[in-house]
């Protein structure tokens, strides 16, 4: 009997996490097997561990244009964000306000909400427009003599929208405040140069660029006062106590070097695949809408809202067909709730529940995109039932806007 070759799943959810690169795994393995030494030990057992921490620090620094001494290893993006925000509040005397955006990751927003509730910290949450762009007037107005820190992400995880971090950092400094940017989705996907952006703190996370989970880094600019989140031993020059996650950091370092290389060699290819996906969706579903700032976003992210469609249902059906994507809603108290990002963008109700995020990585190829495009109409038909009505609507819309369409509808 002929054996069926298993079909490779199509993974288009890189903003959730990425596959560990085999070279990053190889860099980790010695420290999970024979090399058990503590990097703080003075005897020979600690030397390989100490050396790999140094190499990883150099690789992470090179990825973001920082100095090695400015890198503090953490357990990931969440810890880095918490450490930056709490440090600013602890060190900025007489300043107890935070400025942030409505579309930050919960690793920023949940902490800010907790600080507001438990410590009475005033948090200015700056709104965004329909494309997810920051309201710059509101940002300027919120900064003042009481601002300890402005924390605005480099790139949004749901829409890929990029923020003008260079200008945002300068404005924060003019007000005498520190500036932190959550670059968890940006590092390894777009050039991040801390020589051009005067951020005081920057967070990144290995698992978004083919490194291991549970490890990341906080950049702390030289000369910036720092109060550690985790206190204890003298590791990380007193900035993050606890015996280092040596294997994880080895993987982070290798992943950072690989990301720097792929950033140069693979970004245009990934953006081309994303554009092909969007063009294909535009032909199949003329009423679909691209979310986010289409002129200024990550090259790997396509956030699409399907009009009057249950996006969550669509992604479940796509998953059954071997295509992994994310949705823009989540189940809260038995009800579907659109994400805080889409709500902040004030999407029409018809679009709010129909958002699906396709996020690509260097692992994807043209076949993945064609397979996703082939699965979408089948999933949509299953979701909406045999759909003479939907077909009729789509066909009428297609007749009004004949293919080939240059691009999808953009949110005004
Ligand atoms: N910040 C952003 C923008 C993210 O997308 C994520 C993860 O999804 C995080 C922070 C949290 O990073 P980690 O999973 O490393 O804690």
Short mmCIF file of C-alpha atoms and ligand atoms in Angstrom, two decimals:
data_model
loop_
_atom_site.label_atom_id
_atom_site.label_comp_id
_atom_site.label_asym_id
_atom_site.label_seq_id
_atom_site.Cartn_x
_atom_site.Cartn_y
_atom_site.Cartn_z
CA UNK A 1 0.00 0.00 0.00
CA UNK A 2 1.22 3.50 -0.81
CA UNK A 3 2.17 5.53 2.24
CA UNK A 4 0.66 9.04 2.25
CA UNK A 5 3.35 11.69 2.69
CA UNK A 6 2.32 13.86 5.65
CA UNK A 7 1.58 17.43 4.56
CA UNK A 8 3.85 19.99 6.19
CA UNK A 9 1.72 22.37 8.29
CA UNK A 10 1.75 25.99 7.21
CA UNK A 11 2.84 28.14 10.14
CA UNK A 12 1.91 31.82 9.72
CA UNK A 13 1.96 32.87 13.38
CA UNK A 14 5.52 34.15 13.83
CA UNK A 15 4.38 37.09 15.96
CA UNK A 16 3.23 34.54 18.56
CA UNK A 17 6.49 32.63 18.43
CA UNK A 18 9.01 31.15 15.99
CA UNK A 19 10.69 27.78 15.54
CA UNK A 20 14.01 27.37 17.34
CA UNK A 21 16.75 27.60 14.70
CA UNK A 22 18.81 24.37 14.66
CA UNK A 23 21.98 26.46 14.95
CA UNK A 24 20.61 28.15 18.08
CA UNK A 25 19.82 24.69 19.47
CA UNK A 26 23.35 23.57 18.67
CA UNK A 27 24.74 26.56 20.58
CA UNK A 28 22.61 25.60 23.59
CA UNK A 29 23.27 21.87 23.73
CA UNK A 30 26.74 21.88 25.36
CA UNK A 31 25.26 23.83 28.28
CA UNK A 32 22.45 21.33 28.72
CA UNK A 33 24.83 18.38 28.58
CA UNK A 34 28.46 18.41 29.71
CA UNK A 35 29.10 22.10 30.41
CA UNK A 36 27.32 22.53 33.71
CA UNK A 37 29.58 25.17 35.25
CA UNK A 38 28.37 28.34 36.91
CA UNK A 39 29.56 31.42 35.00
CA UNK A 40 30.38 33.10 38.34
CA UNK A 41 32.79 30.30 39.38
CA UNK A 42 36.46 31.17 39.36
CA UNK A 43 37.57 27.62 38.58
CA UNK A 44 37.72 26.09 35.12
CA UNK A 45 34.18 24.67 35.11
CA UNK A 46 32.69 28.15 34.90
CA UNK A 47 34.85 29.37 32.04
CA UNK A 48 32.87 28.00 29.03
CA UNK A 49 29.64 29.38 30.55
CA UNK A 50 31.24 32.77 31.21
CA UNK A 51 32.63 32.86 27.68
CA UNK A 52 29.28 32.06 26.05
CA UNK A 53 27.57 34.82 28.06
CA UNK A 54 30.16 37.24 26.68
CA UNK A 55 29.64 36.08 23.10
CA UNK A 56 25.84 36.28 23.45
CA UNK A 57 26.07 39.77 24.95
CA UNK A 58 28.15 40.90 21.98
CA UNK A 59 25.70 39.36 19.50
CA UNK A 60 22.64 40.97 21.11
CA UNK A 61 24.43 44.32 21.33
CA UNK A 62 25.34 44.08 17.63
CA UNK A 63 21.73 43.31 16.64
CA UNK A 64 20.49 46.59 18.14
CA UNK A 65 23.54 48.83 17.82
CA UNK A 66 24.32 48.89 21.54
CA UNK A 67 27.42 48.35 23.66
CA UNK A 68 27.93 45.01 25.39
CA UNK A 69 27.83 46.60 28.83
CA UNK A 70 24.34 47.94 28.05
CA UNK A 71 22.77 44.45 27.72
CA UNK A 72 21.09 42.81 30.74
CA UNK A 73 19.80 39.26 30.20
CA UNK A 74 16.26 38.60 31.39
CA UNK A 75 13.67 35.83 31.28
CA UNK A 76 12.08 37.43 28.21
CA UNK A 77 10.17 40.47 26.99
CA UNK A 78 7.72 40.59 29.87
CA UNK A 79 10.44 40.79 32.50
CA UNK A 80 12.38 43.36 30.48
CA UNK A 81 9.29 45.60 30.21
CA UNK A 82 8.55 45.27 33.94
CA UNK A 83 12.17 46.00 34.85
CA UNK A 84 12.33 49.15 32.71
CA UNK A 85 9.07 50.64 33.96
CA UNK A 86 9.67 49.90 37.64
CA UNK A 87 13.25 51.13 37.44
CA UNK A 88 12.18 54.47 35.98
CA UNK A 89 9.63 54.98 38.75
CA UNK A 90 12.25 54.10 41.37
CA UNK A 91 14.99 56.38 40.05
CA UNK A 92 13.18 59.45 38.67
CA UNK A 93 12.77 61.49 41.82
CA UNK A 94 9.67 63.67 42.00
CA UNK A 95 8.22 62.03 38.89
CA UNK A 96 5.44 59.50 39.26
CA UNK A 97 3.59 59.50 35.96
CA UNK A 98 3.85 57.13 33.01
CA UNK A 99 2.93 57.83 29.40
CA UNK A 100 2.11 54.81 27.25
CA UNK A 101 -0.13 53.85 24.34
CA UNK A 102 -3.49 52.09 24.16
CA UNK A 103 -2.03 49.35 21.94
CA UNK A 104 0.92 48.16 24.07
CA UNK A 105 1.31 44.50 24.94
CA UNK A 106 -0.24 43.43 28.28
CA UNK A 107 3.37 43.15 29.55
CA UNK A 108 3.22 46.97 29.71
CA UNK A 109 -0.49 47.73 30.08
CA UNK A 110 -1.26 45.23 32.85
CA UNK A 111 1.69 46.50 34.90
CA UNK A 112 0.61 50.11 34.36
CA UNK A 113 -2.95 49.27 35.44
CA UNK A 114 -1.58 47.55 38.54
CA UNK A 115 0.64 50.54 39.38
CA UNK A 116 -2.29 52.92 38.95
CA UNK A 117 -4.45 50.82 41.23
CA UNK A 118 -1.91 49.85 43.88
CA UNK A 119 0.33 52.93 44.01
CA UNK A 120 -1.82 55.70 42.58
CA UNK A 121 0.61 56.18 39.67
CA UNK A 122 -0.96 58.37 37.01
CA UNK A 123 -0.88 56.57 33.66
CA UNK A 124 -1.59 58.53 30.47
CA UNK A 125 -2.79 56.06 27.86
CA UNK A 126 -2.37 57.71 24.46
CA UNK A 127 -4.95 56.81 21.82
CA UNK A 128 -4.26 55.67 18.26
CA UNK A 129 -6.09 56.36 15.00
CA UNK A 130 -7.86 53.88 12.73
CA UNK A 131 -4.50 52.74 11.34
CA UNK A 132 -3.04 52.21 14.80
CA UNK A 133 -0.86 55.36 14.61
CA UNK A 134 -0.14 57.21 17.84
CA UNK A 135 -1.93 60.52 18.48
CA UNK A 136 1.20 62.68 18.58
CA UNK A 137 -0.62 65.74 19.93
CA UNK A 138 -1.95 63.74 22.87
CA UNK A 139 1.54 62.29 23.44
CA UNK A 140 3.14 65.74 23.55
CA UNK A 141 0.41 67.04 25.84
CA UNK A 142 0.75 64.13 28.27
CA UNK A 143 4.51 64.58 28.79
CA UNK A 144 5.42 66.96 31.59
CA UNK A 145 7.49 67.61 34.71
CA UNK A 146 5.85 64.68 36.49
CA UNK A 147 6.58 62.09 33.74
CA UNK A 148 9.04 59.45 34.90
CA UNK A 149 8.87 57.36 31.74
CA UNK A 150 7.28 57.17 28.32
CA UNK A 151 6.93 53.56 27.16
CA UNK A 152 5.89 53.12 23.53
CA UNK A 153 6.43 49.98 21.50
CA UNK A 154 8.66 49.90 18.40
CA UNK A 155 6.21 47.73 16.47
CA UNK A 156 2.73 46.50 17.31
CA UNK A 157 2.32 42.75 17.64
CA UNK A 158 -1.17 42.61 16.12
CA UNK A 159 -0.96 44.98 13.15
CA UNK A 160 2.80 45.37 12.69
CA UNK A 161 2.42 49.16 12.75
CA UNK A 162 5.75 50.85 13.43
CA UNK A 163 5.95 53.79 15.82
CA UNK A 164 8.14 56.88 15.32
CA UNK A 165 10.38 55.91 18.23
CA UNK A 166 13.18 58.33 17.30
CA UNK A 167 10.85 61.34 17.65
CA UNK A 168 9.04 59.84 20.64
CA UNK A 169 12.32 59.38 22.54
CA UNK A 170 13.42 62.95 21.81
CA UNK A 171 10.08 64.37 22.96
CA UNK A 172 10.25 62.36 26.19
CA UNK A 173 13.76 63.66 26.86
CA UNK A 174 12.69 67.27 26.20
CA UNK A 175 10.22 66.77 29.07
CA UNK A 176 13.04 65.38 31.24
CA UNK A 177 11.55 61.87 31.19
CA UNK A 178 13.14 58.53 30.32
CA UNK A 179 12.05 56.59 27.24
CA UNK A 180 11.47 52.83 26.99
CA UNK A 181 10.52 50.92 23.88
CA UNK A 182 9.17 47.38 23.72
CA UNK A 183 11.00 46.13 20.62
CA UNK A 184 9.98 42.49 21.10
CA UNK A 185 8.33 42.37 17.65
CA UNK A 186 10.85 44.66 15.95
CA UNK A 187 14.22 43.15 16.91
CA UNK A 188 15.39 40.91 14.08
CA UNK A 189 12.54 42.03 11.78
CA UNK A 190 13.46 45.65 11.05
CA UNK A 191 16.75 47.46 11.65
CA UNK A 192 16.96 48.58 15.29
CA UNK A 193 19.78 51.08 15.73
CA UNK A 194 20.17 52.58 19.17
CA UNK A 195 22.68 55.05 17.81
CA UNK A 196 19.78 56.73 15.97
CA UNK A 197 17.06 56.23 18.58
CA UNK A 198 17.89 57.77 21.94
CA UNK A 199 15.91 55.21 23.97
CA UNK A 200 17.07 54.68 27.55
CA UNK A 201 15.58 51.18 27.72
CA UNK A 202 14.67 48.61 25.07
CA UNK A 203 13.16 45.14 25.51
CA UNK A 204 13.61 42.12 23.26
CA UNK A 205 12.77 38.44 23.41
CA UNK A 206 14.63 35.50 21.81
CA UNK A 207 11.60 33.42 20.82
CA UNK A 208 10.37 36.03 18.34
CA UNK A 209 13.51 35.58 16.24
CA UNK A 210 14.06 31.82 16.26
CA UNK A 211 15.68 31.66 19.69
CA UNK A 212 14.46 29.77 22.77
CA UNK A 213 11.52 30.83 24.93
CA UNK A 214 12.02 32.23 28.41
CA UNK A 215 15.05 34.37 27.62
CA UNK A 216 15.45 37.93 26.42
CA UNK A 217 17.28 41.13 27.19
CA UNK A 218 16.84 44.63 28.46
CA UNK A 219 19.05 47.34 26.97
CA UNK A 220 19.92 49.96 29.60
CA UNK A 221 21.71 52.93 28.09
CA UNK A 222 25.08 53.70 29.66
CA UNK A 223 24.66 56.33 32.38
CA UNK A 224 20.94 55.67 32.93
CA UNK A 225 20.14 55.17 36.60
CA UNK A 226 18.89 51.63 37.15
CA UNK A 227 17.06 49.96 40.02
CA UNK A 228 16.92 46.15 39.61
CA UNK A 229 13.63 44.31 39.52
CA UNK A 230 15.23 41.13 40.86
CA UNK A 231 17.64 41.54 43.76
CA UNK A 232 20.11 39.05 45.14
CA UNK A 233 23.54 38.11 43.82
CA UNK A 234 25.84 40.25 41.71
CA UNK A 235 25.03 38.68 38.32
CA UNK A 236 24.60 40.98 35.33
CA UNK A 237 26.73 43.56 37.18
CA UNK A 238 24.10 43.79 39.89
CA UNK A 239 21.31 44.62 37.47
CA UNK A 240 19.56 41.20 37.44
CA UNK A 241 20.28 38.75 40.21
CA UNK A 242 20.12 34.97 39.85
CA UNK A 243 22.35 32.37 38.23
CA UNK A 244 22.09 32.95 34.51
CA UNK A 245 20.05 30.76 32.15
CA UNK A 246 23.27 29.83 30.39
CA UNK A 247 21.82 27.51 27.73
CA UNK A 248 18.99 29.94 26.99
CA UNK A 249 21.38 32.86 26.71
CA UNK A 250 23.64 30.82 24.41
CA UNK A 251 20.57 30.23 22.19
CA UNK A 252 19.63 33.92 22.35
CA UNK A 253 23.12 34.92 21.24
CA UNK A 254 23.16 32.51 18.30
CA UNK A 255 19.63 33.56 17.30
CA UNK A 256 20.64 37.24 17.46
CA UNK A 257 23.62 36.66 15.11
CA UNK A 258 21.42 34.70 12.70
CA UNK A 259 18.70 37.37 12.86
CA UNK A 260 21.19 40.11 12.00
CA UNK A 261 22.26 38.12 8.93
CA UNK A 262 18.70 37.24 7.80
CA UNK A 263 17.59 40.84 8.31
CA UNK A 264 20.04 41.82 5.58
CA UNK A 265 19.35 38.92 3.25
CA UNK A 266 15.72 37.88 3.71
CA UNK A 267 13.53 40.89 4.62
CA UNK A 268 12.55 41.72 1.03
CA UNK A 269 11.64 38.10 0.30
CA UNK A 270 9.42 37.95 3.41
CA UNK A 271 7.76 41.27 2.53
CA UNK A 272 7.17 39.90 -1.01
CA UNK A 273 5.46 36.80 0.39
CA UNK A 274 3.32 38.96 2.67
CA UNK A 275 2.35 41.17 -0.29
CA UNK A 276 1.47 38.12 -2.41
CA UNK A 277 -0.73 36.86 0.44
CA UNK A 278 -2.53 40.19 0.66
CA UNK A 279 -2.98 40.41 -3.11
CA UNK A 280 -4.40 36.89 -3.17
CA UNK A 281 -6.80 37.67 -0.33
CA UNK A 282 -7.89 40.86 -2.12
CA UNK A 283 -8.81 38.82 -5.19
CA UNK A 284 -10.68 36.19 -3.17
CA UNK A 285 -12.41 38.55 -0.76
CA UNK A 286 -12.80 42.07 -2.14
CA UNK A 287 -14.40 43.20 1.11
CA UNK A 288 -11.47 42.22 3.28
CA UNK A 289 -9.55 45.09 4.86
CA UNK A 290 -5.88 45.37 5.78
CA UNK A 291 -5.49 46.68 9.31
CA UNK A 292 -2.66 48.88 10.55
CA UNK A 293 -0.46 51.46 8.90
CA UNK A 294 0.15 49.82 5.53
CA UNK A 295 2.81 52.38 4.61
CA UNK A 296 4.82 51.81 7.76
CA UNK A 297 4.69 48.34 9.28
CA UNK A 298 6.71 45.19 9.86
CA UNK A 299 7.50 43.34 6.62
CA UNK A 300 6.15 40.05 8.00
CA UNK A 301 2.71 41.01 9.29
CA UNK A 302 -0.65 41.02 7.49
CA UNK A 303 -3.58 41.74 9.76
CA UNK A 304 -6.77 41.26 7.77
CA UNK A 305 -10.35 41.91 8.83
CA UNK A 306 -12.96 39.88 6.97
CA UNK A 307 -16.23 41.79 6.85
CA UNK A 308 -19.06 40.26 8.95
CA UNK A 309 -17.07 37.08 9.53
CA UNK A 310 -16.29 35.27 12.77
CA UNK A 311 -12.49 35.55 12.66
CA UNK A 312 -12.07 33.12 15.54
CA UNK A 313 -14.18 30.51 13.73
CA UNK A 314 -12.16 31.11 10.58
CA UNK A 315 -8.86 30.53 12.34
CA UNK A 316 -10.13 27.30 13.92
CA UNK A 317 -11.13 26.02 10.48
CA UNK A 318 -7.82 27.12 8.97
CA UNK A 319 -6.03 25.27 11.78
CA UNK A 320 -7.98 22.11 10.89
CA UNK A 321 -6.72 22.54 7.32
CA UNK A 322 -3.14 22.80 8.55
CA UNK A 323 -2.76 26.59 8.40
CA UNK A 324 -1.83 28.22 11.72
CA UNK A 325 -2.73 31.90 12.18
CA UNK A 326 -3.93 34.12 15.06
CA UNK A 327 -7.17 36.00 15.63
CA UNK A 328 -7.96 39.43 16.94
CA UNK A 329 -10.45 38.30 19.54
CA UNK A 330 -10.35 36.19 22.65
CA UNK A 331 -12.93 34.51 24.81
CA UNK A 332 -13.52 36.50 28.02
CA UNK A 333 -16.19 35.40 30.52
CA UNK A 334 -17.88 33.25 27.89
CA UNK A 335 -18.15 36.15 25.40
CA UNK A 336 -15.94 36.88 22.43
CA UNK A 337 -14.03 40.08 23.10
CA UNK A 338 -12.12 41.91 20.35
CA UNK A 339 -8.52 42.66 21.28
CA UNK A 340 -7.71 45.93 23.02
CA UNK A 341 -5.66 46.90 19.95
CA UNK A 342 -8.57 46.61 17.52
CA UNK A 343 -10.87 48.35 20.00
CA UNK A 344 -8.37 51.20 20.36
CA UNK A 345 -8.37 51.52 16.55
CA UNK A 346 -12.17 51.93 16.75
CA UNK A 347 -12.84 49.43 13.97
CA UNK A 348 -16.42 49.16 12.70
CA UNK A 349 -18.30 46.37 14.49
CA UNK A 350 -18.56 44.40 11.22
CA UNK A 351 -14.76 44.22 11.10
CA UNK A 352 -13.99 43.99 14.83
CA UNK A 353 -14.70 40.27 15.10
CA UNK A 354 -13.35 39.31 11.71
CA UNK A 355 -9.66 40.06 12.23
CA UNK A 356 -7.07 37.39 11.42
CA UNK A 357 -3.31 37.93 11.79
CA UNK A 358 -0.96 36.24 9.35
CA UNK A 359 2.64 36.67 10.49
CA UNK A 360 5.53 35.26 8.50
CA UNK A 361 9.13 34.36 9.21
CA UNK A 362 12.17 33.26 7.27
CA UNK A 363 10.80 29.69 7.48
CA UNK A 364 7.99 30.49 5.02
CA UNK A 365 8.07 30.07 1.27
CA UNK A 366 5.80 30.70 -1.72
CA UNK A 367 4.17 27.29 -1.33
CA UNK A 368 3.01 28.21 2.20
CA UNK A 369 1.32 31.33 0.85
CA UNK A 370 -0.42 29.46 -1.98
CA UNK A 371 -1.59 26.79 0.45
CA UNK A 372 -2.99 29.43 2.81
CA UNK A 373 -4.75 31.09 -0.12
CA UNK A 374 -6.17 27.74 -1.20
CA UNK A 375 -7.42 26.97 2.33
CA UNK A 376 -9.09 30.35 2.90
CA UNK A 377 -12.12 30.03 0.55
CA UNK A 378 -12.73 26.46 1.72
CA UNK A 379 -12.59 27.57 5.38
CA UNK A 380 -14.81 30.54 4.64
CA UNK A 381 -17.38 28.32 2.90
CA UNK A 382 -17.41 25.94 5.85
CA UNK A 383 -17.79 28.83 8.26
CA UNK A 384 -20.58 30.55 6.42
CA UNK A 385 -22.23 27.36 5.13
CA UNK A 386 -22.94 26.81 1.45
CA UNK A 387 -22.97 30.44 0.63
CA UNK A 388 -24.90 31.50 -2.42
CA UNK A 389 -25.62 34.80 -0.66
CA UNK A 390 -22.02 35.50 0.30
CA UNK A 391 -20.84 34.43 -3.16
CA UNK A 392 -23.39 36.74 -4.75
CA UNK A 393 -22.21 39.62 -2.58
CA UNK A 394 -18.55 38.90 -3.30
CA UNK A 395 -19.21 38.57 -7.02
CA UNK A 396 -21.17 41.80 -7.12
CA UNK A 397 -18.34 43.50 -5.24
CA UNK A 398 -15.76 41.99 -7.59
CA UNK A 399 -17.75 43.26 -10.58
CA UNK A 400 -17.70 46.73 -9.08
CA UNK A 401 -13.97 46.54 -8.44
CA UNK A 402 -12.66 44.27 -11.18
CA UNK A 403 -9.57 42.19 -10.44
CA UNK A 404 -6.65 42.45 -10.47
CA UNK A 405 -6.88 44.79 -7.53
CA UNK A 406 -3.73 46.65 -6.71
CA UNK A 407 -4.26 46.31 -2.99
CA UNK A 408 -6.76 45.55 -0.31
CA UNK A 409 -9.03 48.16 1.16
CA UNK A 410 -7.21 50.24 3.75
CA UNK A 411 -8.79 51.44 6.96
CA UNK A 412 -9.18 55.22 6.79
N1 LIG B 1 5.90 42.61 24.04
C1 LIG B 1 5.36 42.29 22.86
C2 LIG B 1 5.08 43.36 21.86
C3 LIG B 1 5.07 40.95 22.56
O1 LIG B 1 4.53 40.64 21.39
C4 LIG B 1 5.36 39.96 23.54
C5 LIG B 1 5.04 38.54 23.29
O2 LIG B 1 4.10 38.21 22.58
C6 LIG B 1 5.92 40.36 24.76
C7 LIG B 1 6.18 41.68 24.98
C8 LIG B 1 6.24 39.36 25.84
O3 LIG B 1 7.45 38.71 25.56
P1 LIG B 1 7.80 37.31 26.30
O4 LIG B 1 6.91 36.29 25.69
O5 LIG B 1 9.24 37.07 25.97
O6 LIG B 1 7.60 37.53 27.75
#
